[in-house]
Short mmCIF file of C-alpha atoms in Angstrom, two decimals:
data_model
loop_
_atom_site.label_atom_id
_atom_site.label_comp_id
_atom_site.label_asym_id
_atom_site.label_seq_id
_atom_site.Cartn_x
_atom_site.Cartn_y
_atom_site.Cartn_z
CA MET E 1 108.63 75.34 23.04
CA PRO E 2 112.33 75.09 23.17
CA ILE E 3 113.52 73.39 25.93
CA PRO E 4 116.14 76.28 26.96
CA LEU E 5 113.29 78.73 27.01
CA VAL E 6 111.23 76.27 29.34
CA ASN E 7 113.93 76.01 31.55
CA SER E 8 114.54 79.67 31.99
CA ILE E 9 110.75 80.12 32.66
CA ALA E 10 110.90 77.37 35.16
CA SER E 11 113.91 78.85 36.69
CA TRP E 12 112.14 82.34 36.98
CA PHE E 13 109.05 80.87 38.61
CA LEU E 14 111.55 78.66 40.97
CA LYS E 15 113.29 82.02 42.10
CA LYS E 16 110.05 83.58 42.70
CA ARG E 17 108.40 80.67 44.59
CA PHE E 18 111.53 79.80 46.65
CA ASP E 19 111.28 83.30 48.35
CA GLN E 20 107.74 82.36 49.52
CA ILE E 21 108.92 78.86 50.52
CA GLU E 22 111.82 80.64 52.44
CA LEU E 23 109.05 82.55 54.19
CA PHE E 24 107.28 79.23 55.86
CA LEU E 25 110.76 77.77 56.45
CA LYS E 26 111.75 80.65 58.63
CA TYR E 27 108.54 81.58 60.27
CA PRO E 28 106.32 78.26 59.94
CA ASN E 29 104.06 78.88 63.08
CA GLU E 30 103.31 82.33 62.05
CA VAL E 31 102.56 81.39 58.49
CA GLN E 32 100.32 78.87 59.86
CA ASN E 33 98.52 81.13 62.41
CA GLU E 34 98.02 83.82 59.77
CA LEU E 35 96.56 81.11 57.32
CA LEU E 36 93.88 79.96 60.16
CA PHE E 37 92.76 83.25 60.69
CA HIS E 38 92.53 83.87 57.21
CA LEU E 39 90.35 80.82 56.64
CA LEU E 40 88.17 81.67 59.38
CA TYR E 41 87.53 85.30 58.25
CA THR E 42 86.99 83.99 54.71
CA ALA E 43 84.30 81.59 56.00
CA LYS E 44 82.69 83.96 58.72
CA ASP E 45 79.34 84.29 56.70
CA THR E 46 78.67 81.05 55.91
CA GLU E 47 76.32 78.65 57.91
CA ILE E 48 79.14 77.11 59.62
CA GLY E 49 80.83 80.37 60.33
CA LYS E 50 77.78 81.80 61.92
CA ARG E 51 77.32 78.50 63.70
CA TYR E 52 80.64 78.71 65.64
CA ASP E 53 80.85 82.67 65.32
CA PHE E 54 84.16 82.55 63.44
CA HIS E 55 84.07 86.36 63.41
CA THR E 56 84.96 86.60 67.30
CA ILE E 57 87.56 84.01 67.20
CA SER E 58 90.70 85.71 68.09
CA ASN E 59 93.21 83.20 69.13
CA TYR E 60 94.09 79.43 68.43
CA LYS E 61 92.48 78.53 72.13
CA THR E 62 89.19 79.80 71.21
CA PHE E 63 89.30 78.04 67.97
CA CYS E 64 89.77 74.73 69.73
CA GLU E 65 87.28 75.34 72.20
CA ARG E 66 84.56 76.37 70.03
CA VAL E 67 85.13 74.22 66.51
CA PRO E 68 84.80 70.50 67.19
CA ILE E 69 87.05 67.80 65.74
CA SER E 70 85.11 66.20 62.77
CA CYS E 71 85.07 62.93 60.71
CA TYR E 72 83.39 62.44 57.39
CA GLU E 73 80.15 61.25 58.98
CA ASP E 74 80.10 64.52 61.06
CA CYS E 75 79.93 66.66 58.11
CA GLN E 76 78.33 64.14 55.47
CA ASP E 77 74.89 65.93 55.54
CA MET E 78 76.54 69.40 54.72
CA ILE E 79 78.54 67.90 51.89
CA GLU E 80 75.06 66.12 50.56
CA ARG E 81 73.34 69.58 50.64
CA SER E 82 76.29 71.02 48.94
CA ARG E 83 76.28 68.32 46.37
CA ARG E 84 72.75 69.10 45.60
CA GLY E 85 73.55 72.73 44.66
CA GLU E 86 73.20 74.46 47.98
CA GLN E 87 76.02 77.04 48.63
CA ASN E 88 77.73 79.02 51.48
CA ILE E 89 77.30 76.09 53.83
CA TYR E 90 81.14 75.63 54.90
CA TRP E 91 82.97 77.54 52.30
CA PRO E 92 81.64 80.99 50.57
CA ASN E 93 82.63 80.38 47.15
CA PRO E 94 80.67 77.90 44.94
CA ILE E 95 81.89 74.56 45.40
CA ARG E 96 81.35 72.53 42.16
CA TRP E 97 83.67 69.68 42.27
CA PHE E 98 83.63 66.78 44.76
CA ALA E 99 86.36 64.10 44.79
CA LYS E 100 84.93 60.40 45.39
CA SER E 101 87.15 59.11 47.83
CA SER E 102 89.55 56.27 46.51
CA GLY E 103 91.55 54.36 48.91
CA THR E 104 88.77 53.63 51.28
CA THR E 105 87.60 50.04 51.39
CA ASN E 106 84.31 50.79 53.04
CA ALA E 107 81.25 50.25 50.87
CA LYS E 108 80.23 53.89 51.47
CA SER E 109 81.83 56.43 49.43
CA LYS E 110 83.06 59.77 50.57
CA PHE E 111 82.64 62.90 48.59
CA ILE E 112 85.45 65.39 49.50
CA PRO E 113 84.83 68.92 48.48
CA VAL E 114 87.06 70.45 46.14
CA SER E 115 87.00 74.38 45.97
CA SER E 116 88.56 76.40 43.11
CA GLU E 117 90.99 77.81 45.83
CA SER E 118 91.99 74.11 46.64
CA LEU E 119 92.42 73.42 43.06
CA GLU E 120 94.84 76.52 42.42
CA ASP E 121 96.30 77.25 45.47
CA CYS E 122 96.93 73.68 46.78
CA HIS E 123 96.99 70.83 44.03
CA TYR E 124 98.20 72.82 41.09
CA ALA E 125 100.31 74.80 43.22
CA ALA E 126 102.03 71.56 44.73
CA SER E 127 102.66 70.17 41.26
CA LYS E 128 104.68 73.42 40.19
CA ASP E 129 106.73 73.32 43.46
CA LEU E 130 107.46 69.58 42.85
CA LEU E 131 108.77 70.22 39.50
CA CYS E 132 110.78 73.35 40.66
CA MET E 133 112.14 71.40 43.50
CA TYR E 134 113.20 68.74 41.37
CA LEU E 135 114.96 70.97 38.66
CA SER E 136 116.75 72.94 41.33
CA ASN E 137 118.10 69.78 42.53
CA ASN E 138 119.03 68.51 38.92
CA SER E 139 120.27 71.09 36.89
CA ASN E 140 121.14 69.11 33.95
CA SER E 141 117.85 67.64 33.76
CA GLN E 142 116.28 67.08 30.45
CA LEU E 143 112.67 66.52 31.62
CA PHE E 144 110.99 68.83 29.19
CA THR E 145 112.62 67.42 26.29
CA GLY E 146 109.72 64.71 26.52
CA LYS E 147 106.59 64.00 28.18
CA SER E 148 105.30 62.67 31.75
CA LEU E 149 103.47 59.52 31.85
CA ARG E 150 100.75 60.04 34.17
CA LEU E 151 98.51 57.25 35.68
CA GLY E 152 95.43 58.44 37.47
CA GLY E 153 92.25 56.82 38.62
CA SER E 154 90.11 54.88 36.46
CA LYS E 155 86.64 56.67 37.11
CA GLU E 156 84.89 59.05 34.75
CA LEU E 157 83.47 62.20 36.16
CA TYR E 158 79.58 62.34 36.80
CA ARG E 159 77.59 65.55 36.52
CA GLU E 160 74.39 66.22 38.61
CA ASN E 161 72.61 69.40 40.07
CA GLY E 162 75.20 71.52 38.60
CA THR E 163 78.00 69.81 40.55
CA VAL E 164 80.55 67.23 39.37
CA PHE E 165 82.02 64.18 41.16
CA GLY E 166 84.78 61.68 40.43
CA ASP E 167 88.24 60.56 41.30
CA LEU E 168 90.36 63.40 42.17
CA SER E 169 92.91 62.59 39.31
CA ALA E 170 90.07 62.99 36.85
CA ILE E 171 88.99 66.44 38.29
CA LEU E 172 92.55 67.51 38.14
CA ILE E 173 92.83 66.24 34.65
CA ASP E 174 89.46 68.01 33.54
CA ASN E 175 90.50 71.35 35.00
CA MET E 176 94.24 71.43 33.72
CA PRO E 177 94.88 74.29 31.18
CA PHE E 178 94.80 72.86 27.66
CA TRP E 179 98.47 73.17 26.90
CA ALA E 180 99.28 70.81 29.97
CA GLU E 181 97.95 67.82 27.61
CA PHE E 182 100.95 68.29 25.39
CA SER E 183 103.50 67.71 28.04
CA SER E 184 101.62 64.61 29.25
CA THR E 185 100.58 60.96 28.06
CA PRO E 186 98.35 59.41 27.58
CA SER E 187 95.74 61.67 26.15
CA ASN E 188 92.84 62.78 28.33
CA ARG E 189 90.56 60.67 26.56
CA VAL E 190 92.75 57.52 27.55
CA SER E 191 93.32 58.94 31.06
CA LEU E 192 89.53 59.11 31.74
CA MET E 193 88.48 55.56 30.44
CA SER E 194 86.40 53.98 33.06
CA ASP E 195 87.21 50.28 32.38
CA TRP E 196 90.41 49.97 33.92
CA GLU E 197 91.74 46.53 32.20
CA LEU E 198 90.97 48.20 28.73
CA LYS E 199 92.47 51.50 29.91
CA MET E 200 95.75 49.89 30.87
CA GLN E 201 96.26 48.31 27.34
CA ALA E 202 95.28 51.72 25.63
CA ILE E 203 97.82 53.36 27.79
CA VAL E 204 100.39 50.87 26.61
CA ASP E 205 99.63 51.25 23.10
CA GLU E 206 99.61 55.04 23.33
CA THR E 207 102.75 55.47 25.23
CA ARG E 208 105.29 52.79 24.04
CA ASN E 209 106.45 55.03 21.11
CA GLU E 210 106.38 58.38 23.16
CA ASN E 211 109.60 59.99 24.60
CA VAL E 212 108.61 59.67 28.12
CA THR E 213 111.07 61.20 30.66
CA SER E 214 109.17 60.75 33.86
CA LEU E 215 106.34 58.85 35.46
CA ALA E 216 103.89 59.95 37.94
CA GLY E 217 101.34 57.76 39.73
CA VAL E 218 100.46 55.44 42.43
CA PRO E 219 103.43 52.53 42.86
CA SER E 220 101.21 49.46 43.13
CA TRP E 221 99.11 50.36 39.78
CA MET E 222 102.28 51.96 38.21
CA LEU E 223 103.98 48.64 38.56
CA VAL E 224 101.29 46.85 36.80
CA LEU E 225 101.46 49.29 33.79
CA LEU E 226 105.06 49.14 33.55
CA ASN E 227 105.17 45.33 33.45
CA ASN E 228 102.44 45.27 30.78
CA VAL E 229 104.61 47.55 28.72
CA LEU E 230 107.63 45.20 29.19
CA GLU E 231 105.41 42.20 28.23
CA THR E 232 103.86 43.95 25.14
CA THR E 233 107.24 45.35 24.02
CA GLY E 234 109.54 42.15 24.70
CA LYS E 235 111.95 44.25 26.43
CA GLU E 236 113.68 43.49 29.88
CA SER E 237 114.38 47.28 30.86
CA LEU E 238 112.21 50.27 30.74
CA PHE E 239 115.45 52.15 29.15
CA ASP E 240 115.02 50.18 26.19
CA ILE E 241 111.77 51.72 25.43
CA TRP E 242 112.20 55.18 26.84
CA PRO E 243 116.05 56.08 27.07
CA ASN E 244 115.29 59.45 28.49
CA LEU E 245 113.48 58.35 31.47
CA GLU E 246 114.93 59.81 34.52
CA VAL E 247 112.41 60.31 37.39
CA TYR E 248 109.38 58.60 38.77
CA PHE E 249 107.09 60.90 40.91
CA HIS E 250 105.22 58.69 43.06
CA GLY E 251 102.48 58.53 46.21
CA GLY E 252 99.34 57.11 47.35
CA VAL E 253 100.85 54.06 49.33
CA SER E 254 104.15 53.37 50.67
CA PHE E 255 106.91 52.79 48.42
CA VAL E 256 109.09 50.54 50.56
CA PRO E 257 107.31 47.17 49.39
CA TYR E 258 108.02 48.10 45.57
CA VAL E 259 111.37 49.20 45.78
CA ASP E 260 113.21 46.25 44.75
CA GLN E 261 110.77 45.74 41.97
CA TYR E 262 111.27 49.15 40.37
CA LYS E 263 114.87 48.83 40.59
CA ALA E 264 114.59 45.48 38.59
CA ILE E 265 113.03 47.36 35.57
CA LEU E 266 114.67 50.74 36.05
CA PRO E 267 118.23 49.42 36.68
CA GLN E 268 120.16 52.60 35.81
CA SER E 269 122.01 53.91 39.07
CA GLY E 270 121.20 57.53 38.40
CA PHE E 271 117.37 57.28 37.98
CA ARG E 272 115.37 59.35 40.56
CA TYR E 273 112.45 58.48 42.77
CA TYR E 274 110.43 61.46 44.22
CA GLU E 275 107.93 60.97 46.76
CA ILE E 276 104.60 63.13 47.20
CA TYR E 277 102.00 63.01 50.19
CA ASN E 278 98.48 64.21 48.68
CA ALA E 279 94.98 62.96 48.87
CA SER E 280 91.66 63.90 48.09
CA GLU E 281 91.42 66.58 50.98
CA GLY E 282 94.67 68.22 49.87
CA PHE E 283 98.32 68.15 49.01
CA PHE E 284 100.30 68.11 52.23
CA ALA E 285 104.09 67.43 51.74
CA ILE E 286 106.84 67.02 48.94
CA GLN E 287 110.17 65.36 48.87
CA ASP E 288 112.47 68.37 48.43
CA ARG E 289 115.87 66.71 48.29
CA ASN E 290 117.41 64.04 45.99
CA SER E 291 117.68 60.54 47.69
CA SER E 292 115.54 61.41 50.63
CA SER E 293 112.95 59.41 52.22
CA GLU E 294 111.50 62.61 54.23
CA LEU E 295 108.84 64.89 52.94
CA LEU E 296 108.64 68.53 53.43
CA LEU E 297 105.67 69.85 54.96
CA MET E 298 104.09 72.60 52.81
CA LEU E 299 102.44 75.26 55.07
CA ASP E 300 101.32 77.55 52.68
CA TYR E 301 98.61 75.81 50.69
CA GLY E 302 95.43 76.79 52.41
CA ILE E 303 95.88 74.01 54.83
CA PHE E 304 96.17 74.45 58.47
CA TYR E 305 97.46 71.53 60.58
CA GLU E 306 96.82 70.05 64.13
CA PHE E 307 97.93 66.77 65.27
CA ILE E 308 96.72 64.02 67.78
CA PRO E 309 99.53 61.86 69.48
CA MET E 310 98.64 58.28 68.72
CA ASP E 311 99.77 56.92 71.83
CA LEU E 312 96.39 58.90 73.26
CA TYR E 313 94.23 58.53 70.09
CA GLY E 314 90.75 57.51 70.95
CA THR E 315 91.23 57.65 74.49
CA PRO E 316 89.73 60.01 77.20
CA GLN E 317 93.11 61.49 77.66
CA GLN E 318 93.21 62.36 73.77
CA GLN E 319 94.55 65.84 72.98
CA ILE E 320 94.98 67.86 70.15
CA ILE E 321 97.91 69.81 69.33
CA PRO E 322 99.13 72.67 66.80
CA LEU E 323 102.54 72.28 64.68
CA THR E 324 104.52 74.14 67.61
CA ASP E 325 104.02 71.39 69.94
CA VAL E 326 104.98 68.45 67.79
CA GLN E 327 107.76 66.30 68.72
CA VAL E 328 110.66 64.30 66.33
CA GLY E 329 110.04 60.50 66.28
CA LYS E 330 106.46 60.33 67.53
CA ASN E 331 103.51 59.33 65.48
CA TYR E 332 100.44 61.69 65.07
CA ALA E 333 97.27 61.50 63.44
CA VAL E 334 96.66 64.41 61.20
CA ILE E 335 93.85 67.00 61.64
CA ILE E 336 93.35 69.59 58.90
CA THR E 337 91.26 72.98 58.15
CA THR E 338 91.49 73.72 54.66
CA ASN E 339 90.44 76.10 51.66
CA ALA E 340 87.88 73.81 50.70
CA GLY E 341 85.85 74.09 53.75
CA LEU E 342 87.01 71.09 55.86
CA TRP E 343 87.24 72.06 59.39
CA ARG E 344 89.40 70.40 62.02
CA TYR E 345 88.90 67.20 59.80
CA LYS E 346 90.56 64.13 60.46
CA ILE E 347 91.97 62.55 57.60
CA GLY E 348 92.72 58.94 58.77
CA ASP E 349 96.45 59.09 58.06
CA THR E 350 99.52 59.14 60.62
CA ILE E 351 102.68 60.63 60.21
CA ARG E 352 106.04 60.84 62.00
CA PHE E 353 108.09 64.06 62.27
CA THR E 354 111.81 63.59 61.16
CA SER E 355 112.66 67.02 61.59
CA ILE E 356 111.09 70.11 63.07
CA ASN E 357 113.51 72.77 61.50
CA PRO E 358 112.22 72.48 58.97
CA TYR E 359 109.32 70.50 59.30
CA ARG E 360 109.99 67.04 57.56
CA ILE E 361 107.91 64.19 57.84
CA LYS E 362 107.35 60.50 56.81
CA VAL E 363 103.88 58.81 56.40
CA SER E 364 103.58 55.84 58.94
CA GLY E 365 100.24 54.50 58.33
CA ARG E 366 96.35 55.00 58.80
CA THR E 367 94.71 55.39 61.96
CA LYS E 368 92.51 52.59 61.22
CA HIS E 369 95.14 50.39 59.59
CA HIS E 370 97.09 48.88 62.17
CA ILE E 371 96.80 45.89 64.65
CA ASN E 372 96.45 46.65 68.33
CA ALA E 373 94.31 43.63 69.34
CA PHE E 374 96.70 42.67 72.10
CA GLY E 375 98.41 46.16 72.93
CA GLU E 376 101.15 45.64 70.42
CA GLU E 377 100.56 48.62 68.52
CA LEU E 378 101.86 47.24 65.18
CA ILE E 379 101.71 49.73 62.55
CA ILE E 380 101.99 49.68 58.66
CA GLU E 381 105.57 51.35 58.81
CA ASN E 382 106.61 48.53 61.21
CA ALA E 383 105.33 45.98 58.74
CA GLU E 384 106.77 47.34 55.63
CA ASP E 385 110.30 47.56 57.15
CA ALA E 386 109.96 44.15 58.38
CA LEU E 387 108.88 42.68 55.11
CA ARG E 388 111.49 44.39 53.08
CA THR E 389 114.39 43.11 55.43
CA VAL E 390 113.03 39.56 55.22
CA CYS E 391 112.41 39.81 51.41
CA ARG E 392 116.24 40.69 50.95
CA SER E 393 117.08 38.11 53.28
CA THR E 394 115.34 35.24 51.41
CA GLN E 395 115.43 36.44 47.83
CA SER E 396 111.79 36.97 47.69
CA GLU E 397 109.59 39.29 46.11
CA ILE E 398 105.98 40.56 47.28
CA VAL E 399 103.09 41.55 45.25
CA ASP E 400 100.59 42.45 47.84
CA TYR E 401 99.73 41.37 51.52
CA THR E 402 97.37 42.00 54.24
CA ALA E 403 97.27 40.80 57.85
CA ALA E 404 94.86 40.41 60.94
CA PRO E 405 94.35 39.15 64.43
CA ILE E 406 93.82 35.61 65.58
CA PHE E 407 91.58 36.39 68.55
CA MET E 408 92.25 34.16 71.67
CA LYS E 409 89.80 31.54 72.21
CA GLY E 410 89.49 29.60 75.54
CA LYS E 411 92.99 28.86 76.47
CA ASP E 412 94.48 29.46 73.15
CA LYS E 413 96.68 32.61 73.03
CA GLY E 414 96.31 35.27 70.08
CA SER E 415 98.50 35.62 67.01
CA HIS E 416 98.63 37.69 63.88
CA GLU E 417 97.70 35.88 60.57
CA TRP E 418 99.32 37.02 57.20
CA LEU E 419 98.42 36.57 53.62
CA ILE E 420 100.95 37.06 51.18
CA GLU E 421 100.93 37.11 47.62
CA PHE E 422 104.76 36.60 46.10
CA LYS E 423 106.24 37.39 42.80
CA THR E 424 109.02 35.38 43.73
CA PRO E 425 108.31 33.24 46.84
CA PRO E 426 110.88 32.17 49.52
CA SER E 427 112.15 28.76 49.18
CA ASN E 428 111.26 28.13 52.86
CA LEU E 429 107.90 29.57 54.09
CA ASP E 430 108.56 28.49 57.70
CA ARG E 431 111.81 30.41 57.86
CA PHE E 432 110.19 33.36 56.23
CA ARG E 433 107.75 33.16 58.95
CA GLU E 434 110.60 33.14 61.68
CA LEU E 435 112.53 35.82 60.29
CA LEU E 436 109.29 38.09 59.87
CA ASP E 437 108.72 37.55 63.64
CA ASP E 438 112.22 38.45 64.59
CA ALA E 439 112.26 41.54 62.31
CA LEU E 440 108.85 42.59 63.90
CA LYS E 441 110.42 42.13 67.40
CA SER E 442 113.32 44.33 66.52
CA LEU E 443 111.48 47.18 65.22
CA ASN E 444 108.39 47.20 67.74
CA SER E 445 109.36 47.00 71.37
CA ASP E 446 105.40 46.49 72.14
CA TYR E 447 105.04 43.51 69.80
CA GLU E 448 108.43 42.15 71.05
CA ALA E 449 106.88 42.30 74.88
CA LYS E 450 103.88 40.51 73.78
CA ARG E 451 105.95 37.71 72.05
CA LEU E 452 108.07 37.21 74.96
CA ASN E 453 107.87 33.49 75.58
CA ASN E 454 104.73 33.41 73.77
CA LEU E 455 103.44 35.58 76.80
CA THR E 456 100.26 36.98 75.01
CA LEU E 457 101.04 36.31 71.17
CA ASN E 458 102.08 33.00 69.63
CA MET E 459 104.49 32.78 66.45
CA PRO E 460 102.34 34.55 63.45
CA THR E 461 100.83 32.39 61.08
CA VAL E 462 101.73 32.93 57.09
CA HIS E 463 99.77 31.78 54.20
CA MET E 464 100.78 31.82 50.60
CA ALA E 465 98.10 33.98 48.53
CA ARG E 466 97.41 32.36 45.14
CA GLU E 467 98.56 34.57 41.85
CA ARG E 468 96.37 37.49 41.09
CA LEU E 469 94.28 36.91 44.47
CA PHE E 470 94.26 40.63 45.55
CA TYR E 471 93.60 41.79 42.29
CA ASP E 472 90.58 39.56 41.97
CA TRP E 473 89.40 40.89 45.36
CA LEU E 474 89.58 44.57 44.09
CA LYS E 475 87.94 43.72 40.83
CA GLN E 476 85.24 41.86 42.70
CA HIS E 477 84.61 45.22 44.76
CA ASP E 478 85.19 47.45 41.60
CA LYS E 479 88.16 48.75 43.28
CA LEU E 480 90.70 48.55 40.40
CA GLY E 481 92.87 51.42 39.64
CA GLY E 482 93.50 54.93 41.33
CA GLN E 483 94.68 54.61 44.93
CA HIS E 484 92.30 51.49 45.84
CA LYS E 485 94.24 49.16 47.69
CA ILE E 486 94.01 46.14 50.16
CA PRO E 487 94.06 47.27 53.75
CA ARG E 488 97.49 46.19 54.72
CA LEU E 489 96.87 45.64 58.38
CA SER E 490 93.52 45.38 60.29
CA ASN E 491 92.08 45.09 63.78
CA SER E 492 89.34 42.86 62.60
CA ARG E 493 89.13 39.71 60.68
CA GLU E 494 86.59 41.17 57.96
CA TYR E 495 88.70 41.31 55.01
CA MET E 496 91.06 38.25 56.00
CA ASP E 497 88.16 35.90 56.26
CA GLU E 498 86.81 37.02 52.79
CA LEU E 499 90.33 36.88 51.18
CA LEU E 500 91.21 33.45 52.55
CA GLN E 501 87.78 32.20 50.93
CA LEU E 502 88.59 33.70 47.95
CA ASN E 503 92.11 32.08 48.05
CA THR E 504 90.69 28.65 47.47
CA ALA E 505 88.33 29.66 44.67
CA VAL E 506 89.19 28.45 41.00
CA TYR E 507 89.76 31.38 38.56
#
């Protein structure tokens, strides 16, 4: 299809869609309230709808009183029944697809229901909105002159009892219209290969001679792929391979630790980065402006949002609030009710609002991935901002890292222990450790208070990980590719002790 025609179609869709976006920008709380009652009405005759009498819920207060907050364990039995073929349990229309959770480090897998509504009105709608926003902000874009290099998960799809489960990216690829494959690379055959290491080389072989204009995938694994492309071709810059490359659409993990490494292999000043916030449970937010670190919360994708202030999370004083009550600058755990039958479900992510007119956010971490063994409330956002600052000061680069507490023992005070794999190590690891400690103090007042005069916390310990340590750990646990990643921060020593032991192993 000629590029001017494609741009004309995109412009038409953009104008039509922007009218709808303007509606939730102008009336966000009304749109969310209407959405909630649409979901309740749609599911009123399901098993869960009858259990909580959705039919008689007429306001948000009653919804809160009647429907409990849930996590995966609370609804696992219903999901398993649905996977065996039962219907009308938590959503009236048949649920055929289940996204096997990729990103959890627990041995137990999660199977998140994906309805036809969530596929069309959430995931695919978001993909269209992302392109529309990008084209609106970049009128000279030549995005459609080439292909998008997509990097999804490595798991194939499995079919049983009339239902299908697998990585979310595999489900999305399997359901895409036939013409979508012509604008993407690699082919569906390669994208759905199950052996991650074979798949990486197949992607390199299939894409190196394509006209790639955009990239899409998780930063950690995309970086591995792009470095493989450079190594295979012998080029120093990706623009020597794909001269028309103009944007990278990324999500899944924080981009902060990878910024400098991407700029090294994508050195053109005009190259753009666009962030998205999606998960197996839904597509939540999109970067809607060039060179922005904030994401616009999308309020009309069939997802109703609630939040738990993190300063009260897990305490007897914990409270759940709607979108109308959030404040700028505070950290919140995210609760969702969706058009795939998740009701007041904790997704495990934390966000921070940067604006409430419109509602823009930053992803700040995970409810379980933080260190608060001594009241220091260290979150991933603090850790990654600190590491980025220190790496720039010491001319070092990080591949991956994890941190955990060293618990108090007898008269010994506690501290934090860091295990870091460097691409370019600092010349002085002790100096790196001091700068990291100082940076964390400047970013987190609770950490600073606990470190004051070594009152509660001693200086952190920093170990240098051997090459490929984290890759080997992920491979050992069958977690290569997709959104699988090392837990960056942990309140326990489960991962740290295992990694330290593996760090001494001979490979």
